[in-house]
Coordinates of C-alpha atoms in Angstrom, one line a residue:
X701 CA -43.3 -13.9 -44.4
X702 CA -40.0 -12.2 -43.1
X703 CA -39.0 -12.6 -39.8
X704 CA -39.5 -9.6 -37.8
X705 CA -36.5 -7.3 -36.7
X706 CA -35.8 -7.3 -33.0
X707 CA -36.3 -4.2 -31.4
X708 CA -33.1 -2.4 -29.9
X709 CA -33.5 -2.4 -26.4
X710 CA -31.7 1.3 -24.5
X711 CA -31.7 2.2 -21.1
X712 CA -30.9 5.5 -20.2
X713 CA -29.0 7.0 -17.6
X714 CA -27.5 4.0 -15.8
X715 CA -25.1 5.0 -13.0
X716 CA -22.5 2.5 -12.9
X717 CA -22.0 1.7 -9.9
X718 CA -18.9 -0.7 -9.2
X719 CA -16.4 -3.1 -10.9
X720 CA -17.3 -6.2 -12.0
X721 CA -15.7 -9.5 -13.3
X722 CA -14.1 -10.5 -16.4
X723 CA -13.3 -6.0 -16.8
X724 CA -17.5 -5.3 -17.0
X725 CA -18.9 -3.0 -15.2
X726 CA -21.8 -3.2 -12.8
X727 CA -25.2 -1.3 -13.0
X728 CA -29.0 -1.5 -12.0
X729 CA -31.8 -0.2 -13.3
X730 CA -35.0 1.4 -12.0
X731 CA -36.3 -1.9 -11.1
X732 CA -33.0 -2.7 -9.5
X733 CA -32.0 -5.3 -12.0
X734 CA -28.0 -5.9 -12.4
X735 CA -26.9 -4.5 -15.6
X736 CA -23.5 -6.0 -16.6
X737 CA -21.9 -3.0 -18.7
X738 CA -19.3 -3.1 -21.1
X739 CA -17.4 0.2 -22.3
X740 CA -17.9 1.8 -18.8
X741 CA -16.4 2.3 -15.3
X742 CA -17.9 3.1 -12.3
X743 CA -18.8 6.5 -11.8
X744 CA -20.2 7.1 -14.9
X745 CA -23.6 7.4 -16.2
X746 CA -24.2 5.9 -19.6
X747 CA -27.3 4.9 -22.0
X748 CA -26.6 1.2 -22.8
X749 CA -27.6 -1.1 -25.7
X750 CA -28.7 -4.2 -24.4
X751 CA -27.6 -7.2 -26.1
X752 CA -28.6 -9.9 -23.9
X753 CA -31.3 -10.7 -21.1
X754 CA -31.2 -13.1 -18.5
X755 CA -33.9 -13.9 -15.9
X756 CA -31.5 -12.1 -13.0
X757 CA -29.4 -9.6 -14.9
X758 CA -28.7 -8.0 -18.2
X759 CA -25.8 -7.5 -20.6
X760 CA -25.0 -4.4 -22.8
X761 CA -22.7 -2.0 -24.6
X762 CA -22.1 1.6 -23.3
X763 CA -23.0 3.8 -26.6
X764 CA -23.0 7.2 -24.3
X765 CA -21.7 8.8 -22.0
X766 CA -23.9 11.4 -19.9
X767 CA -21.5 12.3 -16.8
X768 CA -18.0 10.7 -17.2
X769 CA -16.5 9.2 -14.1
X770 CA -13.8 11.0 -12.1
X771 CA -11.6 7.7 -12.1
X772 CA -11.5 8.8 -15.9
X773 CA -8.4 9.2 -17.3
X774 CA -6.9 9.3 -21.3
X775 CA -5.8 6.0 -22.4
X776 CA -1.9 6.3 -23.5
X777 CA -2.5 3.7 -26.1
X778 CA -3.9 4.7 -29.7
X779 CA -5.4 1.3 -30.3
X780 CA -7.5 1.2 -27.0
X781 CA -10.7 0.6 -27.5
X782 CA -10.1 -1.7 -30.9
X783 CA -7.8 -4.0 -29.5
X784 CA -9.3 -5.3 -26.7
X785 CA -5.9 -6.3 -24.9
X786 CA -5.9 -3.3 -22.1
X787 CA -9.4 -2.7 -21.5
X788 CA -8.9 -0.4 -18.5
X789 CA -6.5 1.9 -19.5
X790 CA -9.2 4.9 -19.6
X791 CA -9.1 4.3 -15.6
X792 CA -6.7 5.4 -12.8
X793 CA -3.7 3.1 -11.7
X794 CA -5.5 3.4 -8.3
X795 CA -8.9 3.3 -9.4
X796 CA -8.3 -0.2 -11.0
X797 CA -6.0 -1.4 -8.2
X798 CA -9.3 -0.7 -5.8
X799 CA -11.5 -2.2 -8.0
X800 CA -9.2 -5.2 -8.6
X801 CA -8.9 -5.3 -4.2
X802 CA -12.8 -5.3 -4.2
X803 CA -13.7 -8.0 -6.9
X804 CA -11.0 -10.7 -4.2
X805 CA -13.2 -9.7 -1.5
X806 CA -16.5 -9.9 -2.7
X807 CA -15.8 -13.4 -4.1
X808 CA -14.2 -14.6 -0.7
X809 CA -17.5 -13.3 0.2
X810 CA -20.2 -13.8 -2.3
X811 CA -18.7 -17.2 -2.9
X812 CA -16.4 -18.4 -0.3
X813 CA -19.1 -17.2 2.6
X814 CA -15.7 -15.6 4.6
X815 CA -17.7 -12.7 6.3
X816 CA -15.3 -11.1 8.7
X817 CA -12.2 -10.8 6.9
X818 CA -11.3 -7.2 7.2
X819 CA -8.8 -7.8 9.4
X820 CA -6.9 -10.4 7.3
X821 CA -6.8 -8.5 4.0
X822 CA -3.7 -7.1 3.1
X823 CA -3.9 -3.5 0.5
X824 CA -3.4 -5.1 -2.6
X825 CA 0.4 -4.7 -3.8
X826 CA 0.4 -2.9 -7.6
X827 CA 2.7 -3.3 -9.8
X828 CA 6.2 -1.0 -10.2
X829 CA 5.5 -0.3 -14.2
X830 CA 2.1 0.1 -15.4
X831 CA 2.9 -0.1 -18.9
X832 CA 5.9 -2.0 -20.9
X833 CA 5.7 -4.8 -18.2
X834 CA 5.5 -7.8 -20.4
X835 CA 8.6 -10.1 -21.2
X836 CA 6.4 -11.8 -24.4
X837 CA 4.4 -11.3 -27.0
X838 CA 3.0 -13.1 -29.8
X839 CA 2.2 -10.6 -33.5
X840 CA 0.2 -12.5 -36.1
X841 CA 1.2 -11.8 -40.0
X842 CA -2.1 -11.5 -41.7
X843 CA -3.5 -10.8 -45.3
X844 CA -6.5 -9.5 -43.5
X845 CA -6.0 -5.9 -42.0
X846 CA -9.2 -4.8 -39.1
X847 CA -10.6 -2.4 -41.3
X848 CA -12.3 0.3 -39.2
X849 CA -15.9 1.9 -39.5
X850 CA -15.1 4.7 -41.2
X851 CA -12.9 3.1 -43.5
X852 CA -15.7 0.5 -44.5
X853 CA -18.1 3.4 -44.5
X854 CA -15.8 5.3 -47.0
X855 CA -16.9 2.5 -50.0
X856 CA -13.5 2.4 -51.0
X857 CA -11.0 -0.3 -51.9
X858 CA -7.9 -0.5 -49.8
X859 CA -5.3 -2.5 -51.0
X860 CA -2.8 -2.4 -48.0
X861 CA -4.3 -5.4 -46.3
X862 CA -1.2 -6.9 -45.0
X863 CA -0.3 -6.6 -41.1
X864 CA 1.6 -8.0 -38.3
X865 CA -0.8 -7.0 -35.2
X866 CA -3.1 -8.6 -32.8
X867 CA -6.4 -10.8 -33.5
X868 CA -9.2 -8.5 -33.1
X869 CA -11.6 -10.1 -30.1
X870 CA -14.5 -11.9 -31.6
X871 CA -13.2 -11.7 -34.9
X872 CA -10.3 -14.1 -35.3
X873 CA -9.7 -13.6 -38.8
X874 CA -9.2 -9.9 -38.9
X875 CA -5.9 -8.6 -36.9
X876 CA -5.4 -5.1 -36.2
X877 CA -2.6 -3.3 -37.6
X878 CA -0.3 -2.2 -34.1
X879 CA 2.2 0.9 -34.3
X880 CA 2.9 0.8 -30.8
X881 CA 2.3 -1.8 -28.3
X882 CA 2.1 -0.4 -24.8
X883 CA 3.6 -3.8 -22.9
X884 CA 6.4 -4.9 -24.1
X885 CA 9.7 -2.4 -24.1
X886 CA 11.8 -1.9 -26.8
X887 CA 13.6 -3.4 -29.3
X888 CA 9.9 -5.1 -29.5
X889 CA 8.3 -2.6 -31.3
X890 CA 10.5 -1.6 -33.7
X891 CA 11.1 -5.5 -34.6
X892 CA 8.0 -5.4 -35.0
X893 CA 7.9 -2.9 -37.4
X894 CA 11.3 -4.1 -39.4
X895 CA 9.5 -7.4 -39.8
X896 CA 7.0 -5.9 -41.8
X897 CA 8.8 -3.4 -44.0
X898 CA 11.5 -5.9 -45.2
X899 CA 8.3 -8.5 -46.1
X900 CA 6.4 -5.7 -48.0
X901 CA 9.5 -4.5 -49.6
X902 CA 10.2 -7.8 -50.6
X903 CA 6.9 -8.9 -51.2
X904 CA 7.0 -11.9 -48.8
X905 CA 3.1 -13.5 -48.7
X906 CA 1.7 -12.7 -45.6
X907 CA -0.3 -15.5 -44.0
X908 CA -4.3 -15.9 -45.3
X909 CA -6.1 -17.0 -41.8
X910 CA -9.2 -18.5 -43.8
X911 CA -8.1 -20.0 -46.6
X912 CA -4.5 -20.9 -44.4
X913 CA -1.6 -20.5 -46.8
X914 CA 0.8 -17.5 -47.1
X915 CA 4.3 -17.6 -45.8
X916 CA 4.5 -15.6 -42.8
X917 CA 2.7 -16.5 -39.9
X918 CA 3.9 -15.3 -36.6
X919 CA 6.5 -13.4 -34.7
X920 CA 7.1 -13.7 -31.1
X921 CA 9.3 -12.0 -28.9
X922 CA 10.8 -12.6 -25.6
X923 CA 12.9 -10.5 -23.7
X924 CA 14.7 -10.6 -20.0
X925 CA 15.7 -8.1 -17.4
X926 CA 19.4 -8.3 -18.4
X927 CA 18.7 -7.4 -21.8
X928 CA 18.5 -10.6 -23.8
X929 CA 16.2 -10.7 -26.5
X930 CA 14.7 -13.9 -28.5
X931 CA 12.9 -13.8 -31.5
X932 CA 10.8 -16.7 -32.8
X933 CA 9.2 -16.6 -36.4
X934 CA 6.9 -19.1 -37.8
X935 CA 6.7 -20.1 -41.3
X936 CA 3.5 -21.8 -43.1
X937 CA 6.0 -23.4 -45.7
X938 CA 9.7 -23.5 -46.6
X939 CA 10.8 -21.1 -49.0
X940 CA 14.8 -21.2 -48.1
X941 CA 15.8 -18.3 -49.8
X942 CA 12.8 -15.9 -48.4
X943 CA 13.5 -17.4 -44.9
X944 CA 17.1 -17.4 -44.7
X945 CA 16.9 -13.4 -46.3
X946 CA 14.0 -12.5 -44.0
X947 CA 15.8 -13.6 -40.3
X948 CA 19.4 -12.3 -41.7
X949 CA 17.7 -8.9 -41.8
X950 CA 16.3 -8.9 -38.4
X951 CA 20.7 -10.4 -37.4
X952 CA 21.9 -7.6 -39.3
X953 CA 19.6 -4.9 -38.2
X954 CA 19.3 -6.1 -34.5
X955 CA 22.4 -7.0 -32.7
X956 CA 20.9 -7.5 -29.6
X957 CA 19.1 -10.5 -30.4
X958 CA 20.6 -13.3 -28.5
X959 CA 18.1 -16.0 -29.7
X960 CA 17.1 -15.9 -33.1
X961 CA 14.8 -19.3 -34.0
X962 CA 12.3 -20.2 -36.4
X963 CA 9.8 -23.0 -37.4
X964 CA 7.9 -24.4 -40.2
X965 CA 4.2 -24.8 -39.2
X966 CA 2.0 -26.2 -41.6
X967 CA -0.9 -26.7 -38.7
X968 CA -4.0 -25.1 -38.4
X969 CA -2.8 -23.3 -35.5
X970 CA 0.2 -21.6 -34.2
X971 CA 1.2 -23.3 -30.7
X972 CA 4.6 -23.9 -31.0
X973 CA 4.7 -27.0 -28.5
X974 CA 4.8 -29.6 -31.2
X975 CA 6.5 -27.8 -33.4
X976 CA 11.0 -28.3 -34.3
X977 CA 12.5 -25.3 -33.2
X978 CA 15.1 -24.4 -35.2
X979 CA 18.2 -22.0 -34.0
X980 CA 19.4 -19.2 -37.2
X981 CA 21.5 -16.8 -35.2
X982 CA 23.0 -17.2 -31.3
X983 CA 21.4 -19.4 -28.2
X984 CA 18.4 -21.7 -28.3
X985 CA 17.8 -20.0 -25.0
X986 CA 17.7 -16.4 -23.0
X987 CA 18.1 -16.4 -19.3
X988 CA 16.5 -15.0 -16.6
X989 CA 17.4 -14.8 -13.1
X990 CA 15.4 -14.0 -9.6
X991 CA 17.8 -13.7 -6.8
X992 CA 20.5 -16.5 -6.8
X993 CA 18.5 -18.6 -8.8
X994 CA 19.1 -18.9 -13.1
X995 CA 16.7 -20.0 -15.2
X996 CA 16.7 -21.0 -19.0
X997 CA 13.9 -19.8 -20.6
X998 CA 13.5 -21.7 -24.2
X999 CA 10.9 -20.3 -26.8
X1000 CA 7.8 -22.8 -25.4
X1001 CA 9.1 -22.4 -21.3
X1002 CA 6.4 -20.9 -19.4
X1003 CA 7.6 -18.2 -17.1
X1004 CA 6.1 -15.2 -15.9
X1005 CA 5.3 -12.5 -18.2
X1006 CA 5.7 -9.9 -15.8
X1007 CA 9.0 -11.0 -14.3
X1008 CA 9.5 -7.8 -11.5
X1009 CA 5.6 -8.7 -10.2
X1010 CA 6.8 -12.2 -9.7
X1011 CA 9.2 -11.8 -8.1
X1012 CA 7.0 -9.7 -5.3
X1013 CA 4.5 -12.4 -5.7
X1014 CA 6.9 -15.4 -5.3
X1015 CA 8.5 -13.4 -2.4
X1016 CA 4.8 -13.0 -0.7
X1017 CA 4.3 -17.0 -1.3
X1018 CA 7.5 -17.6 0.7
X1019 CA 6.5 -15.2 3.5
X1020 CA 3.1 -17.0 3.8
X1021 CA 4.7 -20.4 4.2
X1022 CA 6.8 -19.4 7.4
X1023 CA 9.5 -21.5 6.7
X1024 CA 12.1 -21.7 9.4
X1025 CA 14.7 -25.0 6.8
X1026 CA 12.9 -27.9 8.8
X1027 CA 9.8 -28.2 6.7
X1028 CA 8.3 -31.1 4.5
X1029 CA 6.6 -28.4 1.5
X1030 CA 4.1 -29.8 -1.1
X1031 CA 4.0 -27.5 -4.4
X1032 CA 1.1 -28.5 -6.6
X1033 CA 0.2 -27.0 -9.9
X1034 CA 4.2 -26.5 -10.0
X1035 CA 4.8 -26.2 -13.7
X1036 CA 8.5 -25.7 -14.5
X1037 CA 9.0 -25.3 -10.8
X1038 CA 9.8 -21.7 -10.4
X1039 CA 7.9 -21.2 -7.2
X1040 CA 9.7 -24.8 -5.5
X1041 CA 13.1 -23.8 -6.2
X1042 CA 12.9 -20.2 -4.9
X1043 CA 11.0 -21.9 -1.6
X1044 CA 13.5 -24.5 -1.4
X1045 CA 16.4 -22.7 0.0
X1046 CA 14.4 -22.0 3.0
X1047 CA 12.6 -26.1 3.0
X1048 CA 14.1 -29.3 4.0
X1049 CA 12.6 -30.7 1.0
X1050 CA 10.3 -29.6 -1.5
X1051 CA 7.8 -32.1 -4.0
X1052 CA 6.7 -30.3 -6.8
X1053 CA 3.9 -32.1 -9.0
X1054 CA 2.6 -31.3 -11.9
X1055 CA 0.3 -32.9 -14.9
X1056 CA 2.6 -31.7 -18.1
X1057 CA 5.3 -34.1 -18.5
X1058 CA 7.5 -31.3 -20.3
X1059 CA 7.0 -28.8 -17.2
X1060 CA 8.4 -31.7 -15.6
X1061 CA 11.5 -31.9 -17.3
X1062 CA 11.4 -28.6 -16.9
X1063 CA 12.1 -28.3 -13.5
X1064 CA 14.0 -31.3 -12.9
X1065 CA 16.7 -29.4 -15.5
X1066 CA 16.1 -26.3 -14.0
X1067 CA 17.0 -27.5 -10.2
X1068 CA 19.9 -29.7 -11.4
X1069 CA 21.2 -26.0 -13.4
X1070 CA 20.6 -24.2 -10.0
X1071 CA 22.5 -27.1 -7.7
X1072 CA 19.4 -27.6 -6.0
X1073 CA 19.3 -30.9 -4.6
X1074 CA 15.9 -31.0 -2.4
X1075 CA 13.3 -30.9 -5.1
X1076 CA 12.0 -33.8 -6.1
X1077 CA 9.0 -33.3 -9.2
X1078 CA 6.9 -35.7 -10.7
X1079 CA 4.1 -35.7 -13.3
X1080 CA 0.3 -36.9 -13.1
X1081 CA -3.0 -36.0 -13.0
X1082 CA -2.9 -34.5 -9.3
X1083 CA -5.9 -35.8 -8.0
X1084 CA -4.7 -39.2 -9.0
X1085 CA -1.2 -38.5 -7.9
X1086 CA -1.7 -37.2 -4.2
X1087 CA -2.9 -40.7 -2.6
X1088 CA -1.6 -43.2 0.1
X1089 CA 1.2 -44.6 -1.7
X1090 CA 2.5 -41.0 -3.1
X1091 CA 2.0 -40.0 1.0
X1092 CA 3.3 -42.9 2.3
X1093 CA 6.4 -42.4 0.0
X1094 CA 6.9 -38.8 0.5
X1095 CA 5.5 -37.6 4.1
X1096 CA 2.9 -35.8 4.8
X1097 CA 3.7 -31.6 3.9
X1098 CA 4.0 -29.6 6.8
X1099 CA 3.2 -26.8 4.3
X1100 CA 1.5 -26.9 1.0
X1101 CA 1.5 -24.4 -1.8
X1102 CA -0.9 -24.7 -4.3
X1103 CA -0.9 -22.6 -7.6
X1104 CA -3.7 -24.3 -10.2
X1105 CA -5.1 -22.5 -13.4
X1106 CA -8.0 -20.1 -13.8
X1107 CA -10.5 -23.5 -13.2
X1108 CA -9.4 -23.9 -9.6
X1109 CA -8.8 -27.5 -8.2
X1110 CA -10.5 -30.3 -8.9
X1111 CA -12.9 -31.2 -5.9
X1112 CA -11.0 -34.8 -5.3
X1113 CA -7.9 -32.3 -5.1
X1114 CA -9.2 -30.6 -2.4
X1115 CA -10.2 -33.8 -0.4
X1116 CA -7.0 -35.0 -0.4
X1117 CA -5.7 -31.9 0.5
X1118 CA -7.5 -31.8 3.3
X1119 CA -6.9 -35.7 4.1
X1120 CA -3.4 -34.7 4.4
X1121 CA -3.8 -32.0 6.4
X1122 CA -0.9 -29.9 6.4
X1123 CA -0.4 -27.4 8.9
X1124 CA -0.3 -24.0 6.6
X1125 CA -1.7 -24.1 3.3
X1126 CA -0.8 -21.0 0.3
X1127 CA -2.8 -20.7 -1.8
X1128 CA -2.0 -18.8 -4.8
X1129 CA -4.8 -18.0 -7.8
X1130 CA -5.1 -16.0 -11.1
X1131 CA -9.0 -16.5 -10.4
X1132 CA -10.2 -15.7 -6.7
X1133 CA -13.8 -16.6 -7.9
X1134 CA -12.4 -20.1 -7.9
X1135 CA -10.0 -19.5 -5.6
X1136 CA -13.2 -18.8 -3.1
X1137 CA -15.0 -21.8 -4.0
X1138 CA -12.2 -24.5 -3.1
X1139 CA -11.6 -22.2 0.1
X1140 CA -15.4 -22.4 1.1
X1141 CA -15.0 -26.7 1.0
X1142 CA -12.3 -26.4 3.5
X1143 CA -13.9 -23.9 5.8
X1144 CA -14.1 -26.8 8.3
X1145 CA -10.5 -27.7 8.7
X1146 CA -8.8 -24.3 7.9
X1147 CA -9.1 -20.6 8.9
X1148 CA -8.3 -17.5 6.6
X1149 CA -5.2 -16.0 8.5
X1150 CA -4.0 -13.4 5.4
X1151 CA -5.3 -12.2 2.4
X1152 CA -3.0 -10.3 -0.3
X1153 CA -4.2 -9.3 -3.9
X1154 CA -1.2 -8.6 -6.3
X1155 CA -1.3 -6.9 -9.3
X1156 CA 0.1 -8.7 -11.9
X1157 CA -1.2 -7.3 -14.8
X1158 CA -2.3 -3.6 -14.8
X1159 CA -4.8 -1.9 -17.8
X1160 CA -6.3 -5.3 -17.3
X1161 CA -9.3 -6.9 -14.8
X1162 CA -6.8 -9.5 -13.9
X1163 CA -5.8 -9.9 -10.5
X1164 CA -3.5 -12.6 -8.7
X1165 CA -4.8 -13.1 -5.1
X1166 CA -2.4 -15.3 -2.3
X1167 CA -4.6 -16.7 0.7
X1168 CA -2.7 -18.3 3.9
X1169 CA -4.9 -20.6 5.5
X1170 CA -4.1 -22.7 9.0
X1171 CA -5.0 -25.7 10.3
X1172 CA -8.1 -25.0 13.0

């Protein structure tokens, strides 16, 4: 006997009501159940296809819009909606930047349990550009163009299949095709596009993500506010003569690359941090600078991929901290140390840790380039690291800053956080759900004094928050 179809669940006429997390957006039914809505924003009413039920909420697709939102706006971006990379460019700069302010203060508290915080929140600070903000981006060469519904609906047999796009989400094996990337500014885009017409024109195998072979595999760009530009392409295999013809074009055509590099990456993935760099045309590097501080930025250095919001973010962090030259300042979760050196000027001393032993290096080169001399980083697992002995050796911080990924910190972290007991905590997050939940364990010890969101990111749900806390 065949199994029997499920039946396609629609509600009608949901009002959506707020934002949500993770981009969604939030609805209730007549019941008042939580609908969790994608494809919407608040202030529209839409009929949404559920695709999952939970005993406390629902999840679904908006399929129509009845009354469109007056946050609405016309996405600048043709590939919105397919590419899944700027899902809220169909809402106002100052819709999202309210939305993105709410989400930080419902989590400090839904989940942190802060109830009286008006006072302490700070408007959240948006960003200068909305678009063309990024300083990197990562195009995948594929065999495997997105095809779209009408075009698989048509029957017909399309043989331009090759692309150098983005993964579609959910599908990792399809990319979509981009002809204009809203992110990154130029010379990105029309790289982008060079790339491609010199490997079709000289019929150059573009890489097969299923059955992993081709020859071209990925193309990333990196650019800095002075206008250096790097260029790294990965190779599945070496074929000298295509390789060596393929990266002269892009020298020849693009004088302002300062960085040309590639690799030969066999893997079954494309991180480039155990991969050999190699250097075809100028530096191995591009530079980047934030006030009197330099920094070498190498094709698998982390920085900040919207530089000008950093700098107001890192600028923020330093105000929280209240510095005044005398002060002992932990920085945990300091990765190449970006955030220690531009504090240190201001510190005593400054101890950067951090678990990735090539951050480390990082920094350590970084502050030696800079002639900074009172930063001292080391590498382990931080809530093995911050003990006795490391306290013993070091002091106890008179300020700490503390700047983990979107997981938060580990609960032994926190304890000996709060066994040292600094006097000022900063506490910097890409994820204030998480960011709420360490703050609720050290309710005890530490008061909320300011709260400021920071758009780092805009078009997208992602919001940075900074919390100052002080010693009770």
């Amino acid at each position: 006997m065949s199994r029997k179809a499920k039946q396609k669940i629609i509600l009608n006429n949901i009002e959506v009501l707020r934002g949500g997390a993770k981009g969604v957006s939030v609805g209730k039914t007549e019941e008042g159940k939580t609908v969790l809505i994608k494809g919407a924003i608040p202030g529209d009413v839409v009929d949404v296809h559920i695709l999952k039920k939970k005993s406390s909420y629902l999840e679904g697709q908006a399929i129509e819009i009845h009354t469109k939102s007056p946050y609405r706006v016309q996405p600048e971006c043709e590939h919105f909606g397919v590419c899944g990379g700027c899902k809220w460019q169909d809402m106002s700069y100052d819709a999202q930047l309210k939305f993105k302010h709410d989400e930080v203060v419902n989590n400090l508290v839904r989940i942190g349990g802060f109830k009286d915080l008006e006072a302490e929140i700070v408007s959240i600070l948006g960003s200068k550009e909305q678009y063309f903000y990024r300083n990197k981006l990562e195009f995948t060469f594929s065999n495997a163009r997105w095809l779209t519904l009408e075009e698989i609906q048509s029957g017909k047999e399309f043989d331009d299949r090759d692309v150098v796009g983005f993964h579609i989400p959910g599908a990792w094996s399809k990319v979509l095709d981009v002809t204009k990337c809203h992110l990154q500014r130029d010379p990105s885009n029309v790289i982008r596009v060079e790339a491609k017409r010199f490997a079709l024109e000289h019929n150059l195998d573009f890489f097969d993500l299923k059955n992993q072979e081709g020859l071209l595999r990925t193309l990333m760009i990196r650019t800095s506010q002075n206008g250096q530009v790097m260029v790294l392409v990965q190779f599945f295999r070496e074929e000298k003569e295509n390789r060596e013809a393929f990266l002269q074009n892009l020298k020849d055509k693009f004088p302002e690359i300062t960085s040309l590099l590639y690799a030969i990456n066999p893997k079954q993935n494309d991180s480039v941090y155990d991969l050999d760099i190699e250097v075809f045309a100028g530096e191995d590097h591009i530079m980047e600078k934030m006030e009197d501080l330099n920094f070498k930025i190498g094709p698998k250095s982390f920085y900040q991929t919207n530089p000008e919001q950093a700098y107001e973010l890192y600028k923020l962090t330093r105000d929280f901290a209240g510095l005044t030259g005398n002060e002992l300042v932990y920085d945990l979760y300091t990765g190449t140390g970006t955030i220690a050196q531009f504090v240190s000027k201001k510190a005593k001393k400054v101890v950067g840790v951090e678990s990735v032993q090539e951050a480390i290096d990082a920094a350590k080169a970084a502050a030696k380039f800079n002639g900074i001399d009172n930063c001292d980083f080391y590498c382990g697992d931080m809530k093995d690291v911050l003990n006795q002995d490391f306290i013993n050796e070091h002091g106890i911080p008179d300020v700490l800053i503390t700047d983990p990924p979107r997981d938060g910190m580990h609960k032994k972290v926190v304890e000996n956080i709060l066994f040292m007991n600094p006097k000022r905590i900063v506490y910097v997050s890409c994820n204030s759900a998480t960011q709420a939940r360490d703050l609720e364990l050290m309710k005890n010890q530490y008061k909320i004094v300011k709260v400021q969101p920071v758009d780092m990111f805009p078009q997208t749900h992602h919001v940075e928050n900074i919390v100052l806390l002080e010693r009770i």
